[in-house]
Coordinates of N, CA and C in Angstrom, one line a residue:
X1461 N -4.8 17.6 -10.4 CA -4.4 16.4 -9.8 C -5.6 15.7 -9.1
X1462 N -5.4 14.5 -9.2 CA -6.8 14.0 -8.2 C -6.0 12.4 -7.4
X1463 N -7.0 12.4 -6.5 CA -6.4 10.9 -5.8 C -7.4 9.8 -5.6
X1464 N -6.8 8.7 -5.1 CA -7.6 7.7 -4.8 C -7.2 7.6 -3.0
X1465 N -8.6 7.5 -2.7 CA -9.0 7.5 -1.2 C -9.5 6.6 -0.5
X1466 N -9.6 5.6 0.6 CA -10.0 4.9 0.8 C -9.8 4.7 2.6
X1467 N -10.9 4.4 3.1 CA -10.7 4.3 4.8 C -11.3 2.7 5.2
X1468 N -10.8 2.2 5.9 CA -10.7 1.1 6.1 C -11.3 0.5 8.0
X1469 N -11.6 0.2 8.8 CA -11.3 0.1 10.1 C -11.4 -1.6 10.2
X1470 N -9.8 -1.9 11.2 CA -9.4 -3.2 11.5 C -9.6 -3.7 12.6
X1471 N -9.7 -4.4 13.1 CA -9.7 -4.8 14.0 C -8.4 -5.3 14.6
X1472 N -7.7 -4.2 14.6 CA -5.6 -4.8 14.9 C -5.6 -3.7 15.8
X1473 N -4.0 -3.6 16.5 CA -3.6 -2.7 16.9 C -3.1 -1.3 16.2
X1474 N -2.7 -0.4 16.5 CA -1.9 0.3 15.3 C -0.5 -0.5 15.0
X1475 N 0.2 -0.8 16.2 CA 1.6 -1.1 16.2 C 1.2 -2.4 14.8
X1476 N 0.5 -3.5 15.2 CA 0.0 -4.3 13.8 C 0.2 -3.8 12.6
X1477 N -0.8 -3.0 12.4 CA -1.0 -2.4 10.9 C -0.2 -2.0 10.2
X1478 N 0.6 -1.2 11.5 CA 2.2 -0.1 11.1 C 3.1 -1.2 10.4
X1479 N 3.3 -2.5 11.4 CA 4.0 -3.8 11.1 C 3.5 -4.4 9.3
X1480 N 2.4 -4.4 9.3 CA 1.9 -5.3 8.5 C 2.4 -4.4 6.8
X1481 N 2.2 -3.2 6.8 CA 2.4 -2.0 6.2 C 4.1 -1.9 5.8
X1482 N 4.8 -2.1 6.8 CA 6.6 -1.9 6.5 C 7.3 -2.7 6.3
X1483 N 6.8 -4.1 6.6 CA 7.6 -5.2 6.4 C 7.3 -6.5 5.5
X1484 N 8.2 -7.2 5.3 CA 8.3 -8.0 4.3 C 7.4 -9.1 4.1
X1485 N 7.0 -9.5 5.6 CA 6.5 -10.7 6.0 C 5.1 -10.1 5.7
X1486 N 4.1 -8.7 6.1 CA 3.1 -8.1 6.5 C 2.8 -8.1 4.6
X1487 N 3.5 -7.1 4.1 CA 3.4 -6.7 2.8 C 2.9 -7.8 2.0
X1488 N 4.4 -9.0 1.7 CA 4.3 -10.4 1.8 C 3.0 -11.1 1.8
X1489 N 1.9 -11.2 2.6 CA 1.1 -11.7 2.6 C 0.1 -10.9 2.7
X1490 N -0.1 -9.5 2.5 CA -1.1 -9.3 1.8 C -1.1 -8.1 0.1
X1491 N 0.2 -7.7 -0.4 CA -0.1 -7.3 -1.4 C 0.7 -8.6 -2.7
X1492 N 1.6 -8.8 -2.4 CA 2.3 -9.5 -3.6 C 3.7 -10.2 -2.4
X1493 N 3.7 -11.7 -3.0 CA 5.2 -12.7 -2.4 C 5.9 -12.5 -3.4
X1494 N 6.2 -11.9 -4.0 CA 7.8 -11.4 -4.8 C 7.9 -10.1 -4.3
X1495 N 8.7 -10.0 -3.2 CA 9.0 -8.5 -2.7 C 10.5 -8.4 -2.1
X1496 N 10.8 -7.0 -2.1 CA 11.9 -6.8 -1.3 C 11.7 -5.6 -0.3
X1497 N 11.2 -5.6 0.4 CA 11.0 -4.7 1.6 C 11.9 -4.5 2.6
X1498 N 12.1 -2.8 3.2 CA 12.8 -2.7 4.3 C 12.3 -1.7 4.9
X1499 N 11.9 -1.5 6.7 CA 11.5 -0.5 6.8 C 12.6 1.0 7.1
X1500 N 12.8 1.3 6.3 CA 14.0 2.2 6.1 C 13.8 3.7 5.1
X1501 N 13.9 4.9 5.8 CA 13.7 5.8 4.9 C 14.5 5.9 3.9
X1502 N 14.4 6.0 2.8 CA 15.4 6.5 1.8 C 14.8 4.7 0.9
X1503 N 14.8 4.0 1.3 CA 15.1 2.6 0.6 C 13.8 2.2 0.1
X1504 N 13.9 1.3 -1.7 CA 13.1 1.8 -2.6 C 12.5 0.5 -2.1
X1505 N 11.2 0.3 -2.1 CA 10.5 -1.0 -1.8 C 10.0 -1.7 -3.5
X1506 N 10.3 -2.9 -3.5 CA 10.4 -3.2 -5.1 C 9.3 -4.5 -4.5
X1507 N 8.3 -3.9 -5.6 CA 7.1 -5.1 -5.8 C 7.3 -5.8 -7.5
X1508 N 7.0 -7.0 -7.1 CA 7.4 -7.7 -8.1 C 6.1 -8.4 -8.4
X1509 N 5.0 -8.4 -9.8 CA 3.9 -8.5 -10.6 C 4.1 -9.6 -11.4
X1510 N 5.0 -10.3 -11.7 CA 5.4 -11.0 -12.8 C 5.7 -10.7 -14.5
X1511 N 5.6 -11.4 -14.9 CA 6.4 -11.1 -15.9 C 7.3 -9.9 -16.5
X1512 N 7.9 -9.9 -15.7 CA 8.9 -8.7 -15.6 C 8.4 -7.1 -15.3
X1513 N 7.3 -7.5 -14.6 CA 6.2 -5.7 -14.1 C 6.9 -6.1 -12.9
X1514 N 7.8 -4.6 -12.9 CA 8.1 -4.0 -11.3 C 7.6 -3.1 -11.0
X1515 N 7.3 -2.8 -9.6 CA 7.1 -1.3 -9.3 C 8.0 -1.2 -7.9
X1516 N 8.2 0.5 -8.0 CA 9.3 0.0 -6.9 C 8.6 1.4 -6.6
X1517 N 8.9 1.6 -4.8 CA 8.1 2.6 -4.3 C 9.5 2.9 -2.9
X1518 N 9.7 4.5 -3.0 CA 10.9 5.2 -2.0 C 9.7 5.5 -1.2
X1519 N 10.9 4.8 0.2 CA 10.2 5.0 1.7 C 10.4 6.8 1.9
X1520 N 9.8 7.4 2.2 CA 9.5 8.9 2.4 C 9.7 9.5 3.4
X1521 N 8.9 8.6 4.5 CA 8.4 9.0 5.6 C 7.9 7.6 6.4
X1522 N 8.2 7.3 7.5 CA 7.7 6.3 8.4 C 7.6 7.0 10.0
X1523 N 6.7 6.8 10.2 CA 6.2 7.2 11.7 C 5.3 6.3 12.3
X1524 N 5.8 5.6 13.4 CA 5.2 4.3 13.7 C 4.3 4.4 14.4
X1525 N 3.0 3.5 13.7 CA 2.0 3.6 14.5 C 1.3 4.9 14.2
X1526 N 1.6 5.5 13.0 CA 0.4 6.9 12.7 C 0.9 7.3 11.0
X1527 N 2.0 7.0 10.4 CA 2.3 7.2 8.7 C 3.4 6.1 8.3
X1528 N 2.9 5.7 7.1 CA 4.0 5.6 5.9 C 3.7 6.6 4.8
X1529 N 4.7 6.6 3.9 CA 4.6 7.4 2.8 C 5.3 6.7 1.6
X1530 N 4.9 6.8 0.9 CA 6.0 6.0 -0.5 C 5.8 7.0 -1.8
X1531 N 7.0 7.2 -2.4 CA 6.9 8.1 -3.7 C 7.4 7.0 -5.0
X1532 N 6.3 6.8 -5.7 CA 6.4 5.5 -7.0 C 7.7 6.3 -7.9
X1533 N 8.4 5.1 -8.0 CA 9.8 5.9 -8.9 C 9.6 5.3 -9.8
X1534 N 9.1 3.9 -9.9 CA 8.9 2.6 -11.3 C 7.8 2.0 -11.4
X1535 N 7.2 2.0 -12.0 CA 6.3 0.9 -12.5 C 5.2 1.8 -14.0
X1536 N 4.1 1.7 -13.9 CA 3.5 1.9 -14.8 C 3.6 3.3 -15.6
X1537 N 3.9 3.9 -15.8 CA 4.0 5.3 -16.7 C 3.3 6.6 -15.1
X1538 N 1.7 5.9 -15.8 CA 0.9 6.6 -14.6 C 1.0 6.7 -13.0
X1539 N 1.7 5.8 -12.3 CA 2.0 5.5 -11.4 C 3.5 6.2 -10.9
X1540 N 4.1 6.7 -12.0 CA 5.6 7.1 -11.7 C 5.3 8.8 -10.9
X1541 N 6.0 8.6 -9.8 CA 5.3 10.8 -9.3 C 4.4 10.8 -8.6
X1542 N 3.7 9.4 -8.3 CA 2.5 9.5 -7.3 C 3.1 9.0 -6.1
X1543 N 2.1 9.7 -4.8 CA 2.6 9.4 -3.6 C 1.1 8.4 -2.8
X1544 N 2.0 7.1 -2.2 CA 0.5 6.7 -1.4 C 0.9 6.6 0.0
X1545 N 0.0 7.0 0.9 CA 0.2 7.9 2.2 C -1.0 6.8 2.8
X1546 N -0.2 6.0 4.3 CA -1.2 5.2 4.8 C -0.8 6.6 6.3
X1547 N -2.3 6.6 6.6 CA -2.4 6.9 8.0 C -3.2 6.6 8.7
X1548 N -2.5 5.9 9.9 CA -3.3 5.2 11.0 C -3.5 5.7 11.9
X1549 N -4.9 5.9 11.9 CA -5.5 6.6 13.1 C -5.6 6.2 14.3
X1550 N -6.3 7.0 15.2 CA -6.0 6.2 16.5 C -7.4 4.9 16.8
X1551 N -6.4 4.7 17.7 CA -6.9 2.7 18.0 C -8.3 3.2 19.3
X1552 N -9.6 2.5 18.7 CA -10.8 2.5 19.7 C -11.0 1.2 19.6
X1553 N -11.7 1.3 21.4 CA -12.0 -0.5 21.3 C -11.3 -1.7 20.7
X1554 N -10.0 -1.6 20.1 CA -9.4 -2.8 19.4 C -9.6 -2.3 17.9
X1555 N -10.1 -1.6 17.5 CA -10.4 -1.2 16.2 C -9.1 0.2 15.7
X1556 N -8.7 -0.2 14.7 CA -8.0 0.9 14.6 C -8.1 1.4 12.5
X1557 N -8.7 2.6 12.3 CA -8.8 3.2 11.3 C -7.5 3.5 10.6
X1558 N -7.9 3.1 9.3 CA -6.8 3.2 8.2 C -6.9 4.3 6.9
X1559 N -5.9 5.4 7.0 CA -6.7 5.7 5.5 C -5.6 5.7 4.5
X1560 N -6.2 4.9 3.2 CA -4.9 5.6 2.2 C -5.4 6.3 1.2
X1561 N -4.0 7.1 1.1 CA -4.6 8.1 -0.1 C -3.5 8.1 -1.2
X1562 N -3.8 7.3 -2.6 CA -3.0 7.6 -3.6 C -3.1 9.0 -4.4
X1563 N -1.9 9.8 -4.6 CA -2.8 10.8 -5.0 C -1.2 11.3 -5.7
X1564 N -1.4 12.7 -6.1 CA -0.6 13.5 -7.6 C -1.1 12.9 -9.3
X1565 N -2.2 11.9 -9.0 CA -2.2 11.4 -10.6 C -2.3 12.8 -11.1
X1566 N -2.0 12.2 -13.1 CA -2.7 13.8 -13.3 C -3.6 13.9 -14.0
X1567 N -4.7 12.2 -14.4 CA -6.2 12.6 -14.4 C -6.6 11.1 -14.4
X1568 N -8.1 11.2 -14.1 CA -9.0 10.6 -14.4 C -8.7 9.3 -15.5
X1569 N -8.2 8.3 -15.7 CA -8.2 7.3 -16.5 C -9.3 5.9 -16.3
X1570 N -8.7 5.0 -17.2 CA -9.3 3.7 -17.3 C -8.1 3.3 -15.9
X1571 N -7.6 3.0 -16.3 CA -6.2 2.4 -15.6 C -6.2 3.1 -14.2
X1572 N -6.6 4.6 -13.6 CA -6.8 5.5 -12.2 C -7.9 4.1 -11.9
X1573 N -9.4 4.3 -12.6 CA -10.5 3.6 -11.7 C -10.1 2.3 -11.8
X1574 N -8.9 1.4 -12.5 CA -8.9 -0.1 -12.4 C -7.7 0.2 -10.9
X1575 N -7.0 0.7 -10.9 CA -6.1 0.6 -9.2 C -7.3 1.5 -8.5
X1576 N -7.9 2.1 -8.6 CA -9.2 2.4 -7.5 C -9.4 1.5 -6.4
X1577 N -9.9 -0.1 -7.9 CA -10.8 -0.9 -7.6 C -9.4 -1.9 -6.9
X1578 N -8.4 -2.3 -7.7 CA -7.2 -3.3 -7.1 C -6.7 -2.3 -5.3
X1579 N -6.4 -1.3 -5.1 CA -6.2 -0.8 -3.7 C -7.5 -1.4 -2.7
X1580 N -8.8 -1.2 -3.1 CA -9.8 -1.2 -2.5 C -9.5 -3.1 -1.7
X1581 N -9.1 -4.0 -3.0 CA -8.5 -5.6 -3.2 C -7.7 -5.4 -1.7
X1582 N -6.3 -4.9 -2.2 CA -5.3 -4.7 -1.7 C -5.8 -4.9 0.3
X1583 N -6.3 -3.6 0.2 CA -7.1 -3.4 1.9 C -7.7 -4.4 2.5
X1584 N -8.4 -5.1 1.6 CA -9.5 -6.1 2.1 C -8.8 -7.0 2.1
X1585 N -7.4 -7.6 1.6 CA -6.4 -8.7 1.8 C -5.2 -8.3 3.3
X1586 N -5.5 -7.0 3.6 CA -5.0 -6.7 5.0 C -5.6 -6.4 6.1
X1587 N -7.0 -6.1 5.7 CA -7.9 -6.7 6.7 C -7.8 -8.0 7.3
X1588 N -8.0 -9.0 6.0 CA -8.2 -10.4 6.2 C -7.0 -10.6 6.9
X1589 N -5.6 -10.1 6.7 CA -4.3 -11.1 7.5 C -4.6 -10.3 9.1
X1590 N -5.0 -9.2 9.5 CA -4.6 -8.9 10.3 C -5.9 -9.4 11.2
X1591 N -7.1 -9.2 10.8 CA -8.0 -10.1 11.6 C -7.7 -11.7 11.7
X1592 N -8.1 -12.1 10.6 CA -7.9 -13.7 10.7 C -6.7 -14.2 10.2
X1593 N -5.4 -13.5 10.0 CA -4.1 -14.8 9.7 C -3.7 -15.0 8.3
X1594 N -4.8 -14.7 7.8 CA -4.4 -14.7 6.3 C -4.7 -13.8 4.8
X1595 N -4.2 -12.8 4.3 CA -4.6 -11.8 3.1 C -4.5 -13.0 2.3
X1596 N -4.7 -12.3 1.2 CA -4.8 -12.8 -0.7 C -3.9 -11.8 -1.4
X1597 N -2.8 -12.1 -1.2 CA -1.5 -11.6 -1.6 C -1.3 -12.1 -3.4
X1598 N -0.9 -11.1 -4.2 CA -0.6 -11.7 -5.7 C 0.5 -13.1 -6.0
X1599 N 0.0 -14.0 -6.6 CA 0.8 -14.7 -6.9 C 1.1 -15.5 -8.0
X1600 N 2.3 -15.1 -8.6 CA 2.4 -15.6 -9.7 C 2.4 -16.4 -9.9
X1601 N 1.6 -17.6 -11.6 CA 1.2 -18.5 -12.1 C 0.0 -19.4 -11.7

């Protein structure tokens, strides 16, 4: 099994990040605006790609201010059985460290190093909302 890893540091609070990470508005503006979010264990978070690509991701685990957890039930073949685990570390000077880790794939693909590179996207569009106001959220057409 191998994962995708990535550490991030923001310049937010945790309570922010935690925010920006569970909810609809946060998600919303920095991974994809066709979403249905809730922060609720058990409840499946459905991202919507367009033309009929869903992915839908079960809340796992929420601990505010230090984990989310999501287990992919839908979307691409490869993606189905993986888990992506944000943990927010603790907050220095206004800065607060992020790590995510996608991980259970079960190898090395084209498609592993192309969401490598789209997660790496993803972070850098929640950097941007949480410093300055605004990510680069997917949007259809």
């Amino acid at each position: 099994m191998v994962a995708i890893e990535h550490l991030l540091q923001i310049r937010a609070s945790r309570t922010k990040v935690y925010e920006a990470l569970t909810t609809q508005e946060g998600l919303g503006a920095t991974w994809t605006t066709k979403l249905q979010v809730k922060p609720e264990i058990g409840f499946e978070n459905e991202f919507n790609w367009g033309e009929e690509y869903i992915t839908k991701m079960q809340i796992l685990e929420l601990r505010p201010e230090e984990k989310v957890l999501w287990e992919c039930t839908e979307s691409d073949p490869e993606w189905i059985g993986t888990f992506i685990c944000f943990k927010i570390l603790a907050e220095k000077e206004g800065v607060t460290t992020l790590i995510l880790k996608h991980y259970n794939w079960q190898e090395v693909t084209d498609y592993y190093r192309s969401c490598n590179y789209h997660w790496a996207m993803f972070l850098l569009s929640l950097k941007q909302y949480l410093e300055e106001g605004k990510g680069s959220p997917y949007r259809e057409g």
